[in-house]
Tab-separated table of C-alpha atoms and ligand atoms in Angstrom:
chain	number	residue	atom	x	y	z
A	531	MET	CA	0.029	0.130	0.064
A	532	TYR	CA	1.252	3.399	-1.156
A	533	ARG	CA	0.210	6.288	1.234
A	534	GLY	CA	-3.363	4.677	1.164
A	535	TYR	CA	-3.167	3.751	-2.841
A	536	GLU	CA	-2.952	0.554	-4.346
A	537	ALA	CA	-1.114	0.238	-7.455
A	538	VAL	CA	-2.320	-1.620	-10.368
A	539	ILE	CA	0.536	-2.998	-12.969
A	540	GLY	CA	0.486	-5.114	-16.209
A	541	LEU	CA	3.300	-5.846	-18.457
A	542	GLU	CA	3.748	-6.126	-22.128
A	543	VAL	CA	6.979	-8.160	-22.779
A	544	HIS	CA	8.461	-8.574	-25.908
A	545	ALA	CA	10.480	-11.727	-26.296
A	546	GLN	CA	12.777	-12.039	-29.489
A	547	LEU	CA	12.195	-15.712	-30.836
A	548	LYS	CA	15.050	-18.033	-31.643
A	549	THR	CA	15.069	-18.206	-35.134
A	550	ASN	CA	17.974	-18.016	-37.872
A	551	SER	CA	16.249	-15.966	-40.116
A	552	LYS	CA	13.451	-13.155	-39.996
A	553	ILE	CA	9.785	-13.557	-39.372
A	554	PHE	CA	8.738	-12.425	-42.957
A	555	SER	CA	12.122	-12.933	-45.057
A	556	SER	CA	15.282	-14.848	-45.200
A	557	ASP	CA	17.394	-12.165	-43.731
A	558	PRO	CA	19.557	-13.488	-40.559
A	559	THR	CA	18.934	-12.622	-37.097
A	560	ASN	CA	22.505	-12.819	-35.781
A	561	PHE	CA	23.247	-10.089	-33.105
A	562	GLU	CA	26.943	-9.484	-34.050
A	563	ALA	CA	26.300	-8.448	-37.505
A	564	SER	CA	27.617	-5.204	-38.846
A	565	ASP	CA	24.919	-2.560	-39.309
A	566	ASN	CA	22.350	-2.902	-41.781
A	567	GLN	CA	24.178	-6.208	-42.877
A	568	ASN	CA	21.334	-8.181	-42.267
A	569	THR	CA	18.613	-6.486	-44.396
A	570	SER	CA	16.929	-7.118	-47.702
A	571	PRO	CA	13.985	-5.641	-49.598
A	572	VAL	CA	11.267	-7.075	-47.548
A	573	SER	CA	12.600	-5.885	-44.263
A	574	VAL	CA	13.614	-2.282	-45.476
A	575	GLY	CA	9.964	-2.153	-46.967
A	576	MET	CA	10.635	-1.671	-50.685
A	577	PRO	CA	7.520	-1.332	-52.594
A	578	GLY	CA	6.389	-4.389	-53.867
A	579	ALA	CA	8.438	-6.764	-51.440
A	580	LEU	CA	6.339	-9.616	-50.036
A	581	PRO	CA	6.577	-11.211	-46.824
A	582	VAL	CA	6.504	-14.950	-46.494
A	583	LEU	CA	5.773	-16.187	-42.915
A	584	ASN	CA	8.756	-17.912	-41.285
A	585	GLU	CA	7.572	-21.492	-39.735
A	586	GLN	CA	9.833	-21.611	-36.962
A	587	ALA	CA	8.938	-18.300	-35.613
A	588	VAL	CA	5.130	-19.859	-35.576
A	589	LYS	CA	6.205	-22.979	-33.998
A	590	LEU	CA	8.161	-21.173	-31.322
A	591	ALA	CA	4.849	-19.299	-30.608
A	592	VAL	CA	3.022	-22.309	-30.171
A	593	ILE	CA	5.741	-23.963	-27.802
A	594	THR	CA	5.748	-20.614	-25.680
A	595	GLY	CA	1.832	-20.359	-25.756
A	596	LEU	CA	1.541	-23.776	-24.297
A	597	ALA	CA	3.995	-23.366	-21.887
A	598	LEU	CA	2.143	-20.292	-20.479
A	599	GLY	CA	-1.261	-22.207	-20.572
A	600	CYS	CA	-2.799	-20.471	-23.309
A	601	SER	CA	-4.993	-21.661	-25.969
A	602	ILE	CA	-3.561	-21.610	-29.222
A	603	ARG	CA	-6.144	-20.152	-32.241
A	604	THR	CA	-6.327	-22.734	-34.958
A	605	LYS	CA	-6.847	-19.554	-37.109
A	606	SER	CA	-5.019	-16.349	-36.682
A	607	VAL	CA	-4.428	-13.211	-38.493
A	608	PHE	CA	-1.775	-10.917	-39.368
A	609	SER	CA	-2.587	-7.095	-39.258
A	610	ARG	CA	-0.941	-3.857	-39.986
A	611	LYS	CA	-0.537	-1.387	-37.261
A	612	ASN	CA	0.041	1.953	-39.085
A	613	TYR	CA	2.346	4.819	-37.772
A	614	PHE	CA	5.119	6.703	-39.225
A	615	TYR	CA	8.505	6.569	-37.886
A	616	PRO	CA	11.879	6.262	-39.740
A	617	ASP	CA	12.736	2.941	-38.048
A	618	LEU	CA	9.740	1.528	-39.642
A	619	PRO	CA	10.162	1.734	-43.622
A	620	LYS	CA	6.819	0.394	-44.683
A	621	GLY	CA	4.734	2.751	-42.540
A	622	TYR	CA	3.174	-0.214	-40.630
A	623	GLN	CA	4.227	-2.849	-38.721
A	624	ILE	CA	3.091	-6.535	-39.101
A	625	SER	CA	1.444	-7.450	-35.911
A	626	GLN	CA	-1.724	-9.483	-34.724
A	627	TYR	CA	-4.658	-7.819	-33.543
A	628	ASP	CA	-8.011	-9.147	-32.601
A	629	GLU	CA	-7.141	-12.650	-33.362
A	630	PRO	CA	-3.560	-13.434	-31.655
A	631	ILE	CA	-2.040	-16.563	-32.143
A	632	CYS	CA	-2.270	-17.689	-28.354
A	633	GLU	CA	-4.549	-16.192	-25.524
A	634	HIS	CA	-5.688	-16.754	-22.108
A	635	GLY	CA	-2.873	-18.041	-20.329
A	636	HIS	CA	-1.422	-17.720	-16.656
A	637	LEU	CA	1.902	-17.536	-14.713
A	638	GLU	CA	2.573	-18.552	-11.334
A	639	ILE	CA	4.876	-16.341	-9.619
A	640	GLN	CA	6.217	-16.309	-5.866
A	641	THR	CA	5.076	-13.358	-3.582
A	642	GLU	CA	5.830	-12.250	0.059
A	643	THR	CA	2.663	-13.745	0.778
A	644	GLY	CA	2.960	-17.168	-1.038
A	645	PRO	CA	2.321	-18.266	-5.035
A	646	LYS	CA	0.047	-15.694	-7.279
A	647	THR	CA	-1.396	-16.525	-10.665
A	648	VAL	CA	-0.996	-13.451	-12.897
A	649	ARG	CA	-3.490	-14.107	-15.960
A	650	ILE	CA	-2.038	-13.462	-19.437
A	651	LEU	CA	-4.338	-11.743	-21.892
A	652	ARG	CA	-2.678	-12.794	-25.388
A	653	ALA	CA	0.640	-13.369	-26.822
A	654	HIS	CA	0.842	-12.354	-30.506
A	655	LEU	CA	3.352	-12.684	-33.178
A	656	GLU	CA	4.742	-9.442	-34.523
A	657	GLU	CA	8.097	-8.130	-36.378
A	658	ASP	CA	10.567	-5.866	-34.718
A	659	ALA	CA	11.277	-2.254	-36.076
A	660	GLY	CA	15.018	-0.801	-36.791
A	661	LYS	CA	16.939	0.899	-34.303
A	662	SER	CA	17.570	4.603	-34.396
A	663	THR	CA	20.434	6.324	-32.673
A	664	HIS	CA	20.614	10.067	-32.280
A	665	HIS	CA	23.929	11.720	-32.488
A	666	GLY	CA	23.537	15.620	-32.225
A	667	ASP	CA	21.968	17.052	-35.185
A	668	PHE	CA	21.759	13.749	-37.195
A	669	THR	CA	20.422	10.203	-36.630
A	670	LEU	CA	21.647	6.964	-37.951
A	671	ILE	CA	19.240	3.867	-38.206
A	672	ASN	CA	20.127	0.246	-38.294
A	673	TYR	CA	17.747	-2.008	-39.855
A	674	ASN	CA	19.003	-5.406	-38.722
A	675	ARG	CA	16.228	-5.599	-36.097
A	676	SER	CA	13.678	-4.747	-38.673
A	677	GLY	CA	11.661	-8.007	-39.189
A	678	ILE	CA	13.213	-9.963	-36.346
A	679	PRO	CA	10.275	-12.101	-34.885
A	680	LEU	CA	8.891	-11.147	-31.437
A	681	LEU	CA	6.205	-12.730	-29.514
A	682	GLU	CA	4.651	-10.005	-27.359
A	683	ILE	CA	2.989	-11.339	-24.212
A	684	VAL	CA	0.664	-9.277	-22.241
A	685	SER	CA	-0.449	-9.780	-18.732
A	686	GLU	CA	-3.600	-8.898	-17.330
A	687	PRO	CA	-3.492	-5.924	-14.807
A	688	ASP	CA	-2.828	-8.494	-12.122
A	689	LEU	CA	0.275	-7.268	-10.501
A	690	ARG	CA	0.405	-4.924	-7.321
A	691	THR	CA	3.646	-4.262	-6.489
A	692	PRO	CA	7.181	-3.221	-8.305
A	693	ALA	CA	8.505	-6.482	-6.834
A	694	GLU	CA	5.917	-8.686	-8.238
A	695	ALA	CA	6.229	-6.992	-11.466
A	696	ALA	CA	10.095	-7.813	-11.514
A	697	ASP	CA	9.432	-11.293	-10.541
A	698	TYR	CA	7.029	-11.899	-13.094
A	699	ALA	CA	9.256	-10.626	-15.633
A	700	ARG	CA	11.933	-13.010	-14.144
A	701	THR	CA	9.592	-16.039	-14.134
A	702	LEU	CA	8.417	-15.491	-17.657
A	703	ARG	CA	12.249	-15.518	-18.889
A	704	GLN	CA	13.011	-18.356	-17.303
A	705	VAL	CA	10.080	-20.225	-18.800
A	706	LEU	CA	11.035	-18.812	-22.350
A	707	GLN	CA	14.633	-19.907	-21.417
A	708	TYR	CA	13.343	-23.815	-20.419
A	709	VAL	CA	11.184	-24.308	-23.758
A	710	GLU	CA	14.202	-22.519	-25.448
A	711	SER	CA	12.033	-20.096	-27.453
A	712	CYS	CA	13.865	-16.999	-26.584
A	713	ASP	CA	17.380	-16.540	-25.193
A	714	GLY	CA	16.381	-13.926	-22.696
A	715	ASN	CA	19.236	-11.831	-23.154
A	716	LEU	CA	18.330	-8.370	-21.775
A	717	GLU	CA	21.523	-6.960	-22.769
A	718	GLU	CA	21.090	-7.624	-26.399
A	719	GLY	CA	17.296	-6.744	-26.453
A	720	SER	CA	16.006	-10.008	-26.679
A	721	LEU	CA	13.507	-9.469	-23.864
A	722	ARG	CA	12.090	-6.003	-23.701
A	723	CYS	CA	9.233	-5.054	-21.512
A	724	ASP	CA	6.589	-2.134	-21.288
A	725	CYS	CA	4.984	-1.539	-17.679
A	726	ASN	CA	1.577	-0.181	-17.393
A	727	VAL	CA	1.039	1.345	-14.107
A	728	SER	CA	-1.986	2.950	-12.627
A	729	VAL	CA	-3.120	3.905	-9.081
A	730	ARG	CA	-6.283	3.619	-7.141
A	731	LYS	CA	-7.294	4.658	-3.774
A	732	ALA	CA	-7.466	1.509	-1.572
A	733	GLY	CA	-10.685	-0.303	-1.701
A	734	GLU	CA	-11.963	1.553	-5.064
A	735	SER	CA	-12.748	-1.390	-7.857
A	736	LYS	CA	-12.674	1.020	-10.722
A	737	LEU	CA	-9.111	1.015	-12.495
A	738	GLY	CA	-7.429	4.274	-12.582
A	739	THR	CA	-5.932	6.049	-15.836
A	740	ARG	CA	-2.691	3.670	-16.962
A	741	VAL	CA	0.587	5.227	-17.997
A	742	GLU	CA	2.934	3.026	-19.983
A	743	ILE	CA	6.733	2.983	-19.453
A	744	LYS	CA	8.409	1.747	-22.747
A	745	ASN	CA	11.218	-0.659	-23.417
A	746	ILE	CA	12.874	-1.198	-20.105
A	747	ASN	CA	15.348	-3.835	-20.379
A	748	SER	CA	16.418	-4.616	-16.761
A	749	PHE	CA	14.825	-6.312	-13.953
A	750	ARG	CA	16.124	-3.858	-11.567
A	751	PHE	CA	14.875	-1.039	-13.836
A	752	ILE	CA	11.443	-2.680	-14.068
A	753	GLU	CA	11.280	-2.573	-10.133
A	754	LYS	CA	12.702	1.306	-10.142
A	755	ALA	CA	10.527	2.748	-12.892
A	756	ILE	CA	7.301	1.455	-11.454
A	757	GLU	CA	8.409	2.650	-8.129
A	758	TYR	CA	9.156	6.132	-9.279
A	759	GLU	CA	5.803	5.993	-11.363
A	760	ILE	CA	3.538	5.072	-8.435
A	761	GLU	CA	4.904	7.597	-6.162
A	762	ARG	CA	4.532	10.498	-9.144
A	763	GLN	CA	1.044	9.169	-9.840
A	764	ILE	CA	0.098	9.684	-6.348
A	765	ASP	CA	1.679	13.206	-5.977
A	766	GLU	CA	-0.249	14.193	-8.827
A	767	ILE	CA	-3.709	12.943	-7.632
A	768	GLU	CA	-2.766	14.402	-4.116
A	769	ALA	CA	-2.138	17.908	-5.939
A	770	GLY	CA	-5.612	17.919	-7.400
A	771	ARG	CA	-4.442	17.001	-10.853
A	772	LYS	CA	-5.508	14.134	-13.367
A	773	ILE	CA	-3.174	11.432	-14.648
A	774	ILE	CA	-2.772	11.249	-18.281
A	775	GLN	CA	-2.958	8.462	-20.534
A	776	GLU	CA	0.369	8.601	-21.924
A	777	THR	CA	3.646	6.983	-23.092
A	778	ARG	CA	6.754	7.561	-20.752
A	779	LEU	CA	10.311	6.549	-20.852
A	780	TYR	CA	12.702	5.843	-17.566
A	781	ASP	CA	15.826	7.173	-17.292
A	782	PRO	CA	18.005	5.309	-15.079
A	783	ASP	CA	20.621	7.714	-14.468
A	784	LYS	CA	18.291	10.161	-13.000
A	785	ASN	CA	15.774	7.601	-11.687
A	786	ARG	CA	12.708	9.077	-13.072
A	787	THR	CA	10.146	8.798	-15.841
A	788	PHE	CA	9.399	11.314	-18.369
A	789	THR	CA	6.721	12.037	-21.428
A	790	MET	CA	7.764	10.508	-24.523
A	791	ARG	CA	4.155	11.234	-26.123
A	792	THR	CA	0.562	11.053	-25.349
A	793	LYS	CA	-1.051	7.579	-25.691
A	794	GLU	CA	-2.078	6.348	-29.139
A	795	ASP	CA	-5.408	4.409	-28.949
A	796	ALA	CA	-6.089	1.414	-31.032
A	797	GLU	CA	-8.003	3.488	-33.628
A	798	ASP	CA	-5.072	5.681	-34.243
A	799	TYR	CA	-3.221	2.758	-35.618
A	800	ARG	CA	-5.876	1.869	-38.139
A	801	TYR	CA	-5.316	-1.977	-37.650
A	802	PHE	CA	-6.438	-3.669	-40.891
A	803	PRO	CA	-5.762	-7.510	-41.701
A	804	ASP	CA	-2.503	-7.558	-44.106
A	805	PRO	CA	-3.771	-8.607	-47.661
A	806	ASP	CA	-0.265	-9.741	-48.417
A	807	LEU	CA	-0.416	-12.532	-45.721
A	808	LEU	CA	-3.126	-15.197	-45.659
A	809	PRO	CA	-4.698	-15.986	-41.937
A	810	LEU	CA	-2.321	-18.390	-40.034
A	811	VAL	CA	-4.229	-21.709	-39.903
A	812	ILE	CA	-2.815	-24.262	-37.576
A	813	THR	CA	-4.182	-28.080	-37.031
A	814	SER	CA	-4.830	-29.310	-33.742
A	815	SER	CA	-2.505	-32.282	-34.437
A	816	TYR	CA	0.190	-29.628	-34.860
A	817	ILE	CA	-0.569	-28.383	-31.374
A	818	HIS	CA	-0.770	-31.827	-30.086
A	819	GLU	CA	2.594	-32.919	-31.255
A	820	ILE	CA	4.371	-29.775	-29.731
A	821	ARG	CA	2.348	-30.199	-26.502
A	822	LYS	CA	3.810	-33.907	-26.080
A	823	ALA	CA	7.330	-32.705	-26.642
A	824	LEU	CA	7.157	-29.786	-24.044
A	825	PRO	CA	9.732	-30.374	-21.418
A	826	THR	CA	8.685	-30.315	-17.830
A	827	LEU	CA	8.586	-26.740	-16.442
A	828	PRO	CA	10.863	-25.380	-13.648
A	829	GLN	CA	7.885	-25.096	-11.226
A	830	ASP	CA	6.552	-28.505	-11.708
A	831	ARG	CA	10.314	-29.672	-11.254
A	832	CYS	CA	10.307	-27.831	-8.139
A	833	LYS	CA	7.299	-29.768	-7.091
A	834	VAL	CA	8.711	-32.985	-7.644
A	835	TYR	CA	11.884	-32.299	-6.166
A	836	ILE	CA	10.550	-31.195	-2.823
A	837	GLN	CA	7.695	-33.812	-2.557
A	838	HIS	CA	9.324	-37.031	-4.284
A	839	LEU	CA	13.107	-36.561	-3.766
A	840	GLY	CA	12.896	-35.267	-0.302
A	841	LEU	CA	14.744	-31.921	-1.268
A	842	SER	CA	14.294	-28.448	0.644
A	843	ASP	CA	12.369	-25.479	-0.927
A	844	TYR	CA	15.801	-23.510	-1.478
A	845	ASP	CA	17.815	-26.427	-2.938
A	846	ALA	CA	14.823	-27.155	-5.595
A	847	LYS	CA	14.678	-23.440	-6.524
A	848	VAL	CA	18.165	-23.219	-7.009
A	849	LEU	CA	18.660	-26.550	-9.111
A	850	THR	CA	15.526	-25.612	-11.401
A	851	GLU	CA	17.057	-22.241	-12.117
A	852	THR	CA	18.119	-23.178	-15.534
A	853	ARG	CA	17.126	-26.344	-17.411
A	854	ASP	CA	20.802	-27.350	-18.215
A	855	LEU	CA	21.186	-27.547	-14.235
A	856	ALA	CA	17.925	-29.578	-13.707
A	857	ASP	CA	18.966	-32.159	-16.362
A	858	TYR	CA	22.409	-32.284	-14.830
A	859	PHE	CA	20.659	-33.011	-11.420
A	860	GLU	CA	18.086	-35.395	-12.406
A	861	LYS	CA	20.496	-37.358	-14.456
A	862	THR	CA	23.231	-37.711	-10.995
A	863	ALA	CA	20.205	-38.430	-9.273
A	864	GLN	CA	18.918	-40.751	-11.401
A	865	ILE	CA	21.953	-42.927	-11.895
A	866	SER	CA	23.424	-42.492	-8.420
A	867	GLN	CA	19.861	-43.236	-6.953
A	868	ARG	CA	21.059	-40.460	-4.249
A	869	PRO	CA	19.039	-37.575	-4.961
A	870	LYS	CA	20.104	-35.661	-1.671
A	871	GLU	CA	23.608	-36.646	-2.361
A	872	ALA	CA	23.416	-35.247	-5.833
A	873	ALA	CA	21.921	-32.068	-4.741
A	874	ASN	CA	24.696	-31.396	-2.124
A	875	TRP	CA	27.633	-31.983	-4.321
A	876	ILE	CA	25.943	-30.034	-7.033
A	877	MET	CA	24.997	-27.192	-4.846
A	878	ASN	CA	28.185	-26.903	-3.183
A	879	GLU	CA	31.281	-28.141	-5.444
A	880	LEU	CA	29.804	-28.190	-8.612
A	881	LEU	CA	27.955	-24.623	-8.699
A	882	ARG	CA	31.049	-23.220	-6.912
A	883	GLU	CA	33.814	-24.307	-9.145
A	884	LEU	CA	31.325	-23.277	-12.116
A	885	LYS	CA	31.089	-19.838	-10.702
A	886	ASN	CA	35.005	-19.487	-10.525
A	887	SER	CA	35.257	-20.617	-14.220
A	888	SER	CA	34.208	-19.270	-17.272
A	889	GLN	CA	32.477	-22.265	-18.432
A	890	LYS	CA	28.849	-23.008	-19.136
A	891	LEU	CA	27.260	-26.019	-17.550
A	892	SER	CA	27.326	-27.641	-20.858
A	893	GLU	CA	31.012	-27.285	-21.397
A	894	ILE	CA	32.422	-28.677	-17.918
A	895	LYS	CA	34.341	-31.993	-17.988
A	896	ILE	CA	32.716	-33.958	-14.978
A	897	SER	CA	29.362	-35.643	-16.258
A	898	PRO	CA	26.632	-36.509	-14.473
A	899	SER	CA	27.574	-40.226	-14.556
A	900	GLN	CA	31.353	-39.273	-12.863
A	901	LEU	CA	29.348	-37.538	-10.235
A	902	ALA	CA	27.075	-40.429	-9.623
A	903	GLU	CA	30.142	-42.605	-9.606
A	904	LEU	CA	31.964	-40.162	-7.091
A	905	ILE	CA	29.055	-40.377	-4.916
A	906	GLU	CA	28.831	-44.041	-4.627
A	907	LEU	CA	32.401	-44.295	-3.643
A	908	VAL	CA	31.790	-42.500	-0.702
A	909	GLU	CA	28.549	-44.122	0.270
A	910	LYS	CA	29.914	-47.689	-0.305
A	911	GLY	CA	32.764	-46.633	2.184
A	912	VAL	CA	35.679	-46.891	-0.741
A	913	ILE	CA	36.792	-42.955	0.009
A	914	SER	CA	36.108	-40.545	2.740
A	915	GLY	CA	34.063	-37.022	2.268
A	916	LYS	CA	37.296	-35.336	2.250
A	917	ILE	CA	39.314	-37.185	-0.455
A	918	ALA	CA	36.109	-37.166	-2.074
A	919	LYS	CA	36.450	-33.329	-2.505
A	920	ALA	CA	39.960	-33.511	-3.762
A	921	VAL	CA	38.814	-36.457	-6.221
A	922	PHE	CA	35.970	-34.062	-7.540
A	923	GLY	CA	38.618	-31.214	-8.056
A	924	GLU	CA	40.831	-33.677	-10.031
A	925	CYS	CA	37.719	-35.075	-12.234
A	926	TRP	CA	36.470	-31.320	-12.681
A	927	SER	CA	39.918	-30.078	-13.976
A	928	SER	CA	40.807	-33.504	-16.070
A	929	GLY	CA	37.853	-35.187	-16.807
A	930	LYS	CA	39.175	-38.391	-15.666
A	931	ASN	CA	36.721	-41.066	-14.030
A	932	PRO	CA	36.759	-40.768	-10.110
A	933	HIS	CA	37.363	-44.783	-9.728
A	934	ASP	CA	40.431	-44.279	-11.723
A	935	ILE	CA	41.656	-41.366	-9.981
A	936	VAL	CA	41.344	-43.237	-6.648
A	937	ASN	CA	43.039	-46.030	-7.810
A	938	ALA	CA	45.850	-44.576	-9.374
A	939	GLN	CA	46.380	-42.356	-6.607
A	940	GLY	CA	45.964	-44.851	-4.132
A	941	LEU	CA	43.407	-42.686	-2.255
A	942	GLY	CA	41.039	-45.390	-1.207
A	943	LEU	CA	40.347	-45.926	2.822
A	944	ILE	CA	42.559	-47.942	4.831
A	945	SER	CA	40.515	-50.446	5.985
A	946	ASP	CA	43.295	-53.088	7.083
A	947	GLU	CA	42.953	-53.704	10.976
A	948	SER	CA	46.714	-54.213	11.319
A	949	ALA	CA	47.804	-51.245	9.662
A	950	LEU	CA	45.630	-48.889	11.319
A	951	GLU	CA	46.489	-50.506	14.662
A	952	ALA	CA	50.039	-49.483	14.379
A	953	VAL	CA	49.282	-46.076	13.655
A	954	ILE	CA	46.774	-45.940	16.357
A	955	ASP	CA	49.369	-47.322	18.848
A	956	ARG	CA	51.799	-44.736	17.723
A	957	VAL	CA	49.267	-42.121	18.192
A	958	LEU	CA	48.348	-43.324	21.719
A	959	SER	CA	51.880	-43.694	22.907
A	960	SER	CA	52.814	-40.251	21.994
A	961	ASN	CA	49.733	-38.510	23.591
A	962	GLU	CA	49.910	-40.590	27.222
A	963	LYS	CA	48.578	-37.518	28.943
A	964	SER	CA	45.624	-37.356	27.117
A	965	VAL	CA	44.869	-40.805	27.256
A	966	ASN	CA	44.824	-41.041	31.167
A	967	GLU	CA	42.758	-37.756	31.256
A	968	TYR	CA	40.321	-39.706	28.540
A	969	LYS	CA	40.265	-42.833	30.686
A	970	ALA	CA	39.688	-40.684	33.844
A	971	GLY	CA	36.371	-39.422	32.349
A	972	LYS	CA	37.172	-36.871	29.500
A	973	THR	CA	35.507	-38.728	26.904
A	974	LYS	CA	35.200	-35.731	24.573
A	975	LEU	CA	38.806	-36.286	23.785
A	976	LEU	CA	37.958	-39.315	21.624
A	977	GLY	CA	37.727	-36.675	18.735
A	978	PHE	CA	41.036	-35.394	19.077
A	979	PHE	CA	42.395	-38.940	19.006
A	980	VAL	CA	40.629	-39.436	15.608
A	981	GLY	CA	41.636	-36.336	14.380
A	982	ALA	CA	45.373	-37.327	15.017
A	983	ILE	CA	45.074	-40.570	13.269
A	984	MET	CA	43.159	-39.091	10.346
A	985	LYS	CA	46.244	-36.493	9.709
A	986	GLU	CA	48.833	-39.734	10.181
A	987	THR	CA	46.858	-41.265	7.598
A	988	LYS	CA	46.052	-38.389	5.407
A	989	GLY	CA	42.454	-38.743	6.046
A	990	GLN	CA	42.618	-42.484	4.660
A	991	ALA	CA	41.637	-44.406	7.562
A	992	SER	CA	38.623	-46.017	7.770
A	993	PRO	CA	36.536	-44.020	10.502
A	994	GLU	CA	34.510	-47.260	11.153
A	995	VAL	CA	37.677	-49.354	11.946
A	996	VAL	CA	39.574	-46.413	13.486
A	997	ASN	CA	36.304	-46.312	15.760
A	998	LYS	CA	36.528	-50.248	16.547
A	999	ILE	CA	39.943	-50.493	17.317
A	1000	LEU	CA	40.036	-47.030	19.349
A	1001	SER	CA	37.126	-47.955	21.849
A	1002	LYS	CA	38.661	-51.642	22.273
A	1003	LYS	CA	42.094	-49.748	23.417
A	1004	LEU	CA	40.797	-46.801	25.302
A	1005	ASN	CA	37.478	-48.662	26.964
A	1006	GLY	CA	38.683	-52.169	26.996
B	53	ADP	P1	-1.906	-1.117	-25.910
B	53	ADP	O1	-1.250	-1.984	-27.019
B	53	ADP	O2	-2.790	-0.069	-25.966
B	53	ADP	O3	-0.632	-0.864	-24.729
B	53	ADP	P2	-2.355	-3.634	-24.726
B	53	ADP	O4	-3.751	-4.361	-24.726
B	53	ADP	O5	-1.529	-4.409	-25.615
B	53	ADP	O6	-2.668	-2.296	-25.032
B	53	ADP	O7	-1.661	-3.506	-23.102
B	53	ADP	C1	-2.380	-3.145	-22.240
B	53	ADP	C2	-1.515	-3.801	-21.048
B	53	ADP	O8	-1.929	-2.562	-19.939
B	53	ADP	C3	-1.853	-4.823	-20.568
B	53	ADP	O9	-0.622	-5.202	-19.855
B	53	ADP	C4	-2.984	-4.693	-19.183
B	53	ADP	O10	-2.946	-5.370	-18.411
B	53	ADP	C5	-2.366	-3.059	-18.756
B	53	ADP	N1	-3.379	-2.553	-18.351
B	53	ADP	C6	-4.520	-2.322	-18.656
B	53	ADP	N2	-5.123	-1.400	-17.864
B	53	ADP	C7	-4.535	-0.985	-16.904
B	53	ADP	C8	-4.653	-0.057	-15.897
B	53	ADP	N3	-5.545	0.723	-15.535
B	53	ADP	N4	-3.506	-0.244	-15.056
B	53	ADP	C9	-2.309	-0.658	-15.101
B	53	ADP	N5	-2.050	-1.834	-16.152
B	53	ADP	C10	-3.427	-1.763	-17.092
B	54	MG	MG1	1.191	-1.550	-25.383
C-alpha cells in the first residue's frame, strides 16, 4: 500500500524468438552482424516486396503459448499497425490484433504472501522495427532488427507491487529459456518490457488511468521505474491533478520517468488485416505434437524435487534455475539413486567451481555419471568425504573417472586392521597424558585421537575401523 493507494500493473513483454532468419524474410538474425548487414528488400520495406511467414517463428510461438497455459488459435490473423517513424520504413508494423495466436494463459509467481497466478491476456506474433541512434543533429538507423520475430506477451493488470512485476518478468524469462523459444538476453534486447502502471484509492474497484513506461531492459529498472511512477501518480492526484494516459520513458541515471508521447488509441493505428498474408491456420494435431514434446517446466520440477526427492524448497529452487542445471541434477540423481547427495554435490562443489570458471554447464568435463560414481565411492565407504572433494577437483579439471583417480593415486580408505592398529598405537603412546585424562572420564578427547589418526593417514583411515579399534583400546 502506498499512502492509502493501491498500484495496478500489467506488463507487455516482447520476446525475440530464437530463429535463424527473420519472421517474413530470409535475412539472418545474428546479433553481431555489422550495421544494416542483415537486410533485404523485405526488411527495409521496398515497394512490392512480399512477406513470407517463417514457420519456425510460428512453432516457437505455439511452444511458448502452451508453456504459458494459453489456448492456441487454429486461425489467427496478421494485421497492419500503421504509424510513421523512420525505423519503420513500410509505414506499418505487421502484428496481430484481434485474432492473436495465443490467448488466455497464466503464470505463477512467488510473492511475499505465497504463490500468485498472473493471468496472461494474449501473446501475439509481430515483427520488430529498426533501431535509431541519435547523434547531435543527425540520426542513424540500423535495420538489422527490422523484421526480427517477436512474441508480445501481454499480462492482465494483476500485479500489485514493483517487486511482483520484476518477479513476473524473471519467471517469464525462465519459462522462455526452458522451452528455448527466446534466449532471454536483456543486454542484447532479446527481452524488452513495457510496464503499464496506474494507481487507485485502496478499496476502489474501478481502474485508474494507466501510463505505459516503454522499453525497459533490466529487472532492476522494471522495479525502480514502477516505484517512481507510483509515487509520481499519487503526487499528481494528491495535488488535485488528473493522470493523463501517456507513454513515458525511464531514465536510469536520473531514476525518473518522463513523457515520450501522449498515448495512441487502437484507432490511431488503423489496424486492418494484411492483404499480403493469408490467415495463419494451425491444425490441432500440430498443436498436440508440440504439447507432447514440451519439457517439464521449472515449477513442476520444483514440486517433484520437494515432494518426491526430499529436497528443501531452497535447493529445489536453485537446481531448477536453468533447464541445463535441472537436467544435470536429474541425471546424477537417477544414476546414483541418491538425490540428496547429488543435490549437495551440485549445490556446493559444482556450482562453486562453475562460478569460479568461465565455462558454461554444457562445457564442463565432469559428467552426471562421473558425479554419480563419486557419490557411490563415498557411500560404499571406498573413500572418505574429504578425499572425495579432492577427487571431485581432479575430475573437474581432468575429466578422468573418479574410480581411476582413486586407484591411480591410492586414495582408497585404509581398512586393514593391523595397519591401522600400528598407527593408533603410535598416536596413543605419544599422547599418554591425554589417554590418562580420557580414562579418567574426559571422553570428549575421542575426537582429538580420531583427528590425530586421520592426520597420520592423510584422511584415508576408515572411520569405522578406527572407531572400533580405538574403543577397544581405550575402554577395553
Ligand atoms: P496497448 O497496446 O494499448 O498498450 P494492450 O492491450 O496491448 O494495449 O496492453 C495493455 C496492458 O496494460 C496490459 O498489460 C494490461 O494488463 C495493462 N493495463 C490495462 N489497464 C490498466 C490499468 N488501468 N492499470 C495498469 N495496467 C493496465
Ligand atoms: Mg502497449
